Short mmCIF file of C-alpha atoms in Angstrom, two decimals:
data_model
loop_
_atom_site.label_atom_id
_atom_site.label_comp_id
_atom_site.label_asym_id
_atom_site.label_seq_id
_atom_site.Cartn_x
_atom_site.Cartn_y
_atom_site.Cartn_z
CA MET A 1 91.33 123.96 124.85
CA ALA A 2 93.97 122.20 126.93
CA SER A 3 91.29 120.13 128.64
CA ILE A 4 90.41 118.27 125.43
CA THR A 5 93.87 116.68 125.24
CA LYS A 6 93.34 115.28 128.72
CA ARG A 7 89.87 113.94 127.96
CA ALA A 8 90.20 112.65 124.38
CA ASP A 9 92.59 110.02 123.03
CA PHE A 10 95.05 111.31 120.42
CA ASN A 11 97.17 108.16 120.21
CA PHE A 12 95.72 106.86 116.96
CA LEU A 13 94.85 108.19 113.51
CA ARG A 14 91.46 109.80 113.87
CA TYR A 15 91.05 111.29 110.38
CA ALA A 16 92.80 110.07 107.22
CA ASN A 17 91.00 112.67 105.09
CA VAL A 18 89.69 116.16 105.76
CA TRP A 19 85.89 116.40 105.77
CA GLU A 20 85.54 120.15 105.24
CA ASP A 21 85.09 121.43 101.70
CA ALA A 22 88.37 122.85 100.34
CA ASP A 23 86.57 124.78 97.59
CA VAL A 24 84.65 126.68 100.26
CA LEU A 25 87.88 127.35 102.16
CA MET A 26 89.67 128.60 99.04
CA HIS A 27 86.82 131.00 98.32
CA ALA A 28 86.75 132.20 101.94
CA LEU A 29 90.49 132.86 102.28
CA GLY A 30 91.37 133.65 98.66
CA GLY A 31 92.97 136.97 97.72
CA ALA A 32 96.40 138.42 97.10
CA PRO A 33 99.51 136.17 97.08
CA ASP A 34 102.32 136.13 99.66
CA ARG A 35 100.07 135.90 102.71
CA LYS A 36 100.48 133.70 105.79
CA PHE A 37 97.88 131.11 106.78
CA LEU A 38 97.35 129.17 109.96
CA SER A 39 95.57 125.89 109.29
CA ILE A 40 94.31 123.09 111.50
CA ALA A 41 96.12 120.07 110.06
CA SER A 42 93.67 117.24 110.71
CA ALA A 43 94.60 114.94 107.80
CA GLY A 44 96.48 117.69 105.94
CA ASP A 45 94.28 118.01 102.85
CA ASN A 46 93.12 121.59 103.31
CA SER A 47 96.49 122.79 104.58
CA LEU A 48 97.96 121.47 101.33
CA SER A 49 95.17 123.06 99.31
CA LEU A 50 95.96 126.48 100.78
CA LEU A 51 99.23 126.37 98.80
CA THR A 52 97.16 126.94 95.64
CA LEU A 53 96.58 130.51 96.93
CA ASP A 54 100.33 131.20 96.48
CA PRO A 55 101.00 132.08 100.14
CA SER A 56 104.38 132.85 101.64
CA LEU A 57 103.70 130.38 104.47
CA VAL A 58 101.13 127.82 105.62
CA VAL A 59 101.50 126.56 109.18
CA ALA A 60 99.71 123.26 109.73
CA VAL A 61 98.95 122.97 113.44
CA ASP A 62 97.49 120.10 115.44
CA VAL A 63 97.55 118.80 118.98
CA SER A 64 97.87 115.28 117.59
CA PRO A 65 101.39 114.19 116.53
CA ILE A 66 99.80 111.41 114.47
CA GLN A 67 97.68 113.82 112.44
CA LEU A 68 100.74 116.00 111.84
CA ALA A 69 102.75 112.94 110.78
CA LEU A 70 100.08 112.07 108.22
CA THR A 71 100.13 115.63 106.91
CA GLU A 72 103.91 115.39 106.61
CA LEU A 73 103.67 112.05 104.80
CA LYS A 74 101.24 113.51 102.26
CA ALA A 75 103.49 116.54 101.76
CA VAL A 76 106.59 114.39 101.18
CA ALA A 77 104.65 112.18 98.78
CA ILE A 78 103.49 115.20 96.78
CA LYS A 79 106.98 116.68 96.71
CA THR A 80 108.57 113.43 95.49
CA LEU A 81 105.98 111.62 93.37
CA SER A 82 104.01 112.28 90.24
CA ARG A 83 100.29 112.80 90.71
CA GLU A 84 99.42 109.27 89.59
CA GLU A 85 102.13 107.77 91.82
CA CYS A 86 100.93 109.83 94.78
CA MET A 87 97.30 108.76 94.34
CA ALA A 88 98.36 105.11 94.17
CA PHE A 89 100.60 105.39 97.23
CA LEU A 90 98.00 107.11 99.41
CA GLY A 91 95.22 104.71 98.46
CA PHE A 92 93.11 106.57 95.92
CA ARG A 93 94.18 104.15 93.20
CA ALA A 94 95.23 100.49 93.23
CA SER A 95 98.88 99.69 93.95
CA GLU A 96 101.03 96.65 94.72
CA LYS A 97 104.11 98.61 95.82
CA ARG A 98 103.08 101.01 98.58
CA GLU A 99 105.67 99.69 101.04
CA GLN A 100 108.36 100.04 98.40
CA THR A 101 107.26 103.63 97.77
CA TYR A 102 107.23 104.34 101.49
CA GLN A 103 110.83 103.15 101.82
CA HIS A 104 111.72 105.56 99.00
CA LEU A 105 110.01 108.46 100.83
CA ARG A 106 111.07 107.50 104.34
CA GLY A 107 114.35 109.41 104.42
CA ALA A 108 112.60 112.71 103.79
CA LEU A 109 110.34 112.29 106.84
CA SER A 110 111.17 113.61 110.31
CA PRO A 111 112.36 110.97 112.80
CA PRO A 112 109.01 110.95 114.70
CA ALA A 113 107.08 110.39 111.46
CA GLN A 114 109.51 107.63 110.43
CA GLU A 115 109.06 105.90 113.77
CA LEU A 116 105.28 106.13 113.55
CA PHE A 117 104.91 104.77 110.03
CA ASP A 118 107.63 102.14 110.46
CA ALA A 119 105.35 100.68 113.12
CA HIS A 120 102.28 100.83 110.87
CA ILE A 121 103.42 99.41 107.54
CA PRO A 122 100.13 97.45 107.10
CA SER A 123 98.26 100.77 107.16
CA ILE A 124 100.58 102.07 104.43
CA GLU A 125 100.13 98.92 102.37
CA SER A 126 96.33 99.02 102.52
CA GLY A 127 96.15 102.72 101.61
CA ILE A 128 96.63 105.23 104.41
CA VAL A 129 93.62 107.37 103.38
CA HIS A 130 91.34 104.51 104.42
CA ARG A 131 92.90 103.89 107.83
CA GLY A 132 91.48 106.66 110.01
CA LYS A 133 88.88 105.90 112.66
CA PHE A 134 86.37 108.16 110.90
CA GLU A 135 86.99 106.46 107.55
CA GLU A 136 86.53 103.05 109.15
CA TYR A 137 83.21 104.30 110.52
CA PHE A 138 82.05 105.28 107.04
CA ARG A 139 83.30 102.01 105.57
CA ILE A 140 81.29 100.03 108.11
CA PHE A 141 78.26 102.00 106.97
CA SER A 142 78.92 101.50 103.25
CA SER A 143 79.89 97.82 103.48
CA THR A 144 77.63 96.54 106.27
CA VAL A 145 74.68 98.87 106.95
CA LEU A 146 73.85 100.34 103.54
CA PRO A 147 73.56 96.90 101.81
CA LEU A 148 70.73 96.14 104.23
CA ILE A 149 68.87 99.10 102.75
CA HIS A 150 69.83 99.41 99.08
CA ARG A 151 71.58 97.41 96.37
CA LYS A 152 74.77 98.74 94.82
CA LYS A 153 72.79 99.50 91.67
CA THR A 154 70.50 101.80 93.63
CA VAL A 155 73.49 103.58 95.17
CA ARG A 156 74.96 104.11 91.69
CA GLN A 157 71.63 105.44 90.45
CA LEU A 158 71.46 107.96 93.30
CA LEU A 159 74.83 109.39 92.23
CA GLU A 160 74.13 109.38 88.48
CA GLU A 161 73.56 112.69 86.73
CA LYS A 162 69.92 113.68 86.50
CA SER A 163 67.76 116.77 86.63
CA ALA A 164 66.79 118.39 89.91
CA GLU A 165 63.25 117.13 89.47
CA ASP A 166 64.39 113.56 88.77
CA GLN A 167 66.85 113.62 91.68
CA GLU A 168 64.16 114.69 94.13
CA ARG A 169 61.76 112.07 92.77
CA PHE A 170 64.41 109.34 93.02
CA TYR A 171 65.20 110.26 96.60
CA ASN A 172 61.57 110.34 97.69
CA GLU A 173 60.38 107.30 95.77
CA ARG A 174 63.43 105.00 95.68
CA TRP A 175 65.87 106.04 98.38
CA HIS A 176 64.12 107.26 101.51
CA ASN A 177 62.29 104.25 102.90
CA ARG A 178 61.66 102.97 106.41
CA ARG A 179 64.84 100.90 106.53
CA TRP A 180 66.92 103.92 105.44
CA GLU A 181 65.49 106.10 108.19
CA TRP A 182 65.59 103.42 110.88
CA LEU A 183 69.13 102.11 110.26
CA PHE A 184 70.49 105.59 109.50
CA ARG A 185 69.18 106.90 112.81
CA ILE A 186 70.76 104.01 114.70
CA PHE A 187 74.15 104.18 113.00
CA PHE A 188 74.43 107.98 113.18
CA SER A 189 73.15 108.25 116.73
CA LYS A 190 75.21 110.17 119.25
CA TRP A 191 76.12 106.94 121.07
CA VAL A 192 77.27 104.98 118.00
CA MET A 193 79.03 107.95 116.39
CA GLY A 194 80.85 108.74 119.62
CA ARG A 195 82.24 105.22 119.84
CA LEU A 196 82.84 104.23 116.23
CA GLY A 197 83.40 107.61 114.57
CA ARG A 198 84.20 110.64 116.69
CA ASP A 199 85.53 110.62 120.24
CA PRO A 200 82.69 110.87 122.81
CA GLU A 201 84.53 113.85 124.29
CA PHE A 202 84.03 115.71 121.00
CA MET A 203 80.27 115.34 121.49
CA LYS A 204 80.10 116.82 124.99
CA GLU A 205 78.77 120.21 123.84
CA VAL A 206 76.13 118.70 121.53
CA ASP A 207 72.62 119.14 122.93
CA ILE A 208 70.48 118.28 119.90
CA SER A 209 69.21 115.01 118.45
CA VAL A 210 72.29 113.97 116.48
CA ASN A 211 70.67 111.34 114.25
CA ARG A 212 67.65 113.52 113.47
CA PHE A 213 69.90 116.45 112.56
CA ILE A 214 72.16 114.41 110.26
CA LEU A 215 69.18 112.66 108.65
CA ASP A 216 67.63 116.05 107.83
CA GLN A 217 70.94 117.32 106.44
CA ALA A 218 71.28 114.19 104.30
CA LYS A 219 67.76 114.55 102.95
CA GLN A 220 68.40 118.14 101.88
CA HIS A 221 71.57 117.14 100.03
CA LEU A 222 70.72 113.73 98.57
CA SER A 223 67.50 115.04 97.05
CA THR A 224 69.38 117.63 94.94
CA PRO A 225 71.83 117.33 92.01
CA ALA A 226 74.60 118.66 94.28
CA CYS A 227 75.10 115.13 95.60
CA GLN A 228 76.03 113.73 92.19
CA HIS A 229 79.59 115.10 92.21
CA ASN A 230 80.32 115.10 95.92
CA GLY A 231 83.40 113.03 96.71
CA MET A 232 82.71 113.10 100.44
CA LEU A 233 79.26 111.61 99.96
CA ARG A 234 80.58 109.09 97.44
CA TYR A 235 83.10 107.86 100.01
CA GLN A 236 80.45 107.60 102.70
CA LEU A 237 78.18 105.54 100.44
CA THR A 238 80.75 103.44 98.54
CA GLY A 239 83.99 103.44 100.57
CA ASN A 240 85.92 105.30 97.86
CA PHE A 241 86.15 108.73 96.25
CA GLY A 242 86.13 107.43 92.69
CA HIS A 243 86.85 110.29 90.29
CA GLU A 244 85.63 112.95 92.74
CA LEU A 245 89.08 113.53 94.22
CA PRO A 246 89.93 115.92 97.05
CA HIS A 247 90.98 119.40 95.96
CA TYR A 248 94.70 118.89 96.63
CA LEU A 249 94.88 115.89 94.28
CA GLN A 250 92.94 117.37 91.40
CA GLU A 251 94.96 117.76 88.23
CA ALA A 252 94.51 121.54 88.11
CA ASN A 253 96.02 121.95 91.60
CA TYR A 254 98.68 119.27 92.04
CA ALA A 255 101.57 120.95 90.19
CA ASN A 256 101.13 124.26 92.05
CA ILE A 257 101.03 122.51 95.41
CA GLN A 258 104.09 120.44 94.50
CA ALA A 259 106.05 123.57 93.49
CA ARG A 260 105.19 125.35 96.77
CA ILE A 261 105.36 122.41 99.17
CA ASP A 262 108.36 123.81 101.08
CA ARG A 263 106.18 126.73 102.20
CA LEU A 264 104.25 124.30 104.41
CA LYS A 265 105.49 124.10 108.02
CA PHE A 266 104.30 122.04 110.97
CA TYR A 267 103.52 122.94 114.56
CA GLN A 268 102.37 120.54 117.26
CA GLY A 269 100.21 122.23 119.86
CA TYR A 270 97.27 124.59 120.01
CA ALA A 271 96.47 126.97 117.19
CA GLU A 272 96.75 130.07 119.37
CA ASP A 273 100.21 129.00 120.57
CA ALA A 274 101.58 128.91 117.02
CA ILE A 275 101.10 132.67 116.83
CA SER A 276 103.92 133.30 119.29
CA GLU A 277 106.33 131.41 117.01
CA PHE A 278 105.16 132.53 113.57
CA GLY A 279 103.61 135.95 114.23
CA THR A 280 100.27 137.21 112.94
CA PHE A 281 98.43 135.53 110.07
CA HIS A 282 96.36 136.86 107.19
CA GLY A 283 93.93 133.95 107.28
CA MET A 284 93.02 130.98 109.46
CA ASN A 285 91.43 127.65 108.62
CA LEU A 286 90.08 126.50 111.98
CA SER A 287 88.16 123.40 110.89
CA ASN A 288 85.47 122.80 113.54
CA ILE A 289 87.65 123.09 116.66
CA PHE A 290 85.34 125.50 118.47
CA GLU A 291 82.50 123.03 118.92
CA TYR A 292 84.69 120.80 121.10
CA MET A 293 85.11 123.61 123.63
CA PRO A 294 82.97 124.63 126.58
CA LEU A 295 81.89 128.25 126.20
CA PRO A 296 84.56 129.80 128.51
CA VAL A 297 87.31 127.94 126.66
CA PHE A 298 85.84 128.93 123.30
CA GLU A 299 85.77 132.58 124.34
CA SER A 300 89.40 132.67 125.45
CA SER A 301 90.58 130.73 122.40
CA ALA A 302 88.60 132.93 120.01
CA LYS A 303 90.09 136.08 121.52
CA ALA A 304 93.64 134.72 121.36
CA LEU A 305 93.25 133.68 117.73
CA SER A 306 91.68 137.01 116.81
CA ASP A 307 94.68 138.80 118.35
CA GLY A 308 96.88 136.77 116.02
CA LEU A 309 94.97 137.83 112.93
CA SER A 310 96.15 140.84 110.95
CA GLU A 311 93.76 143.66 110.03
CA GLY A 312 91.56 142.54 107.16
CA GLY A 313 92.50 138.92 107.89
CA LYS A 314 89.89 136.21 107.55
CA LEU A 315 88.64 133.35 109.67
CA CYS A 316 87.01 130.27 108.21
CA TYR A 317 85.58 127.49 110.37
CA TRP A 318 82.66 125.09 110.51
CA ASN A 319 79.87 124.41 112.98
CA LEU A 320 78.76 120.79 112.91
CA MET A 321 76.14 120.48 115.64
CA VAL A 322 77.24 123.21 118.07
CA THR A 323 76.83 126.86 117.11
CA ARG A 324 79.85 129.07 117.67
CA HIS A 325 80.49 132.57 116.26
CA VAL A 326 83.66 134.53 117.02
CA HIS A 327 82.17 137.87 115.96
CA ARG A 328 79.59 137.65 118.75
CA ILE A 329 82.27 137.72 121.45
CA VAL A 330 85.19 139.60 119.82
CA ASP A 331 84.46 143.21 118.83
CA SER A 332 87.27 143.39 116.29
CA ILE A 333 85.77 140.55 114.21
CA GLU A 334 82.88 141.08 111.80
CA TYR A 335 80.65 138.51 110.14
CA ASP A 336 80.83 138.13 106.36
CA GLU A 337 77.20 137.15 106.04
CA ALA A 338 76.96 137.38 102.25
CA THR A 339 79.98 135.13 101.60
CA THR A 340 78.96 132.72 104.35
CA ASN A 341 75.45 132.32 102.96
CA ALA A 342 76.73 131.87 99.40
CA GLN A 343 79.24 129.21 100.42
CA ARG A 344 76.78 127.31 102.57
CA LYS A 345 74.68 126.72 99.47
CA VAL A 346 77.53 124.94 97.66
CA ASP A 347 79.33 123.32 100.61
CA LYS A 348 79.92 119.61 99.93
CA GLY A 349 80.13 119.00 103.69
CA PHE A 350 76.37 118.67 103.80
CA PHE A 351 76.42 117.15 107.29
CA TYR A 352 77.64 120.44 108.81
CA LYS A 353 75.28 123.03 110.22
CA GLY A 354 77.33 125.47 108.20
CA VAL A 355 80.59 127.22 107.45
CA VAL A 356 81.32 130.58 109.12
CA ILE A 357 83.42 133.24 107.40
CA GLU A 358 84.54 136.32 109.34
CA GLN A 359 87.03 139.14 108.95
CA LYS A 360 89.08 141.33 111.28
CA LYS A 361 88.10 144.97 111.05
CA ASN A 362 90.49 147.60 109.77
CA GLU A 363 90.91 150.11 112.57
CA HIS A 364 92.25 152.89 110.36
#
């Protein structure tokens, strides 16, 4: 995994939100309280959501200091602010006083996070959850490309509640036209995505037609009622989440996360290296890190992470366009096929090939 830090640029905010479904993660790793979780930080959302499982510890790990700083900023905001204040500060709701709020929160941040955000006040003022490279990519699509295909009224109609039959008819008759397919395939091509959205180095292991794959995934999702309450899709099509908020900001979860926020710790480096400092974990949220790795690196990383998982512990990760399975190379890991298949059916991250849920075998 070390090679990726040499090849990819980690000196800017890549993700301002997490694009893996927290509800799927909660189902995959849920169970008894007082467990320890290792979680890829990314933008922090799912690491925060893991606190709803009442763990003793969540370690948010990332090779990027900027992604960890964002996770820390969100944690400090949750600890200090009411839910409505937090949503306004982060950018989910309108606000005229984000810089003022930041100055109030600043003293609770680590010195590196203070230094980073002091130098990026305009990003705070405009709503930090809109300032990642990936979010900018989606906003270009929603503000520049999509208007060439559909009017805002048509976008609203796609997301309105309707029966399965009506949703499929709307998609086929009103949504999927030649301009949709043509412009979609250009914008979500491997070349454009690698330069405007994801780092080209993250696409090195991809050997399929990227735009064809994502177009097929979109068709499967947008033609069903599941798309009507998908905040990720709503952001991609409109530039905002609306009322379909991420799991960690939902009213039913915010108070529990706020009460347990001190159980969240941060570690800069590789996920497997955090094990030496924090010991074994009962569950791991590994995002989609494996698809960035050449096979030999994936194999060594998977084995190291499996060694850091306690008996009965669970792994949850996603394959986007590269297929990776830990259980195929580590004998102590078994595939939870039933749970994986069930969660794939409801996963709001429709653009992924699929979530993978595995468990470490009990040897006794």
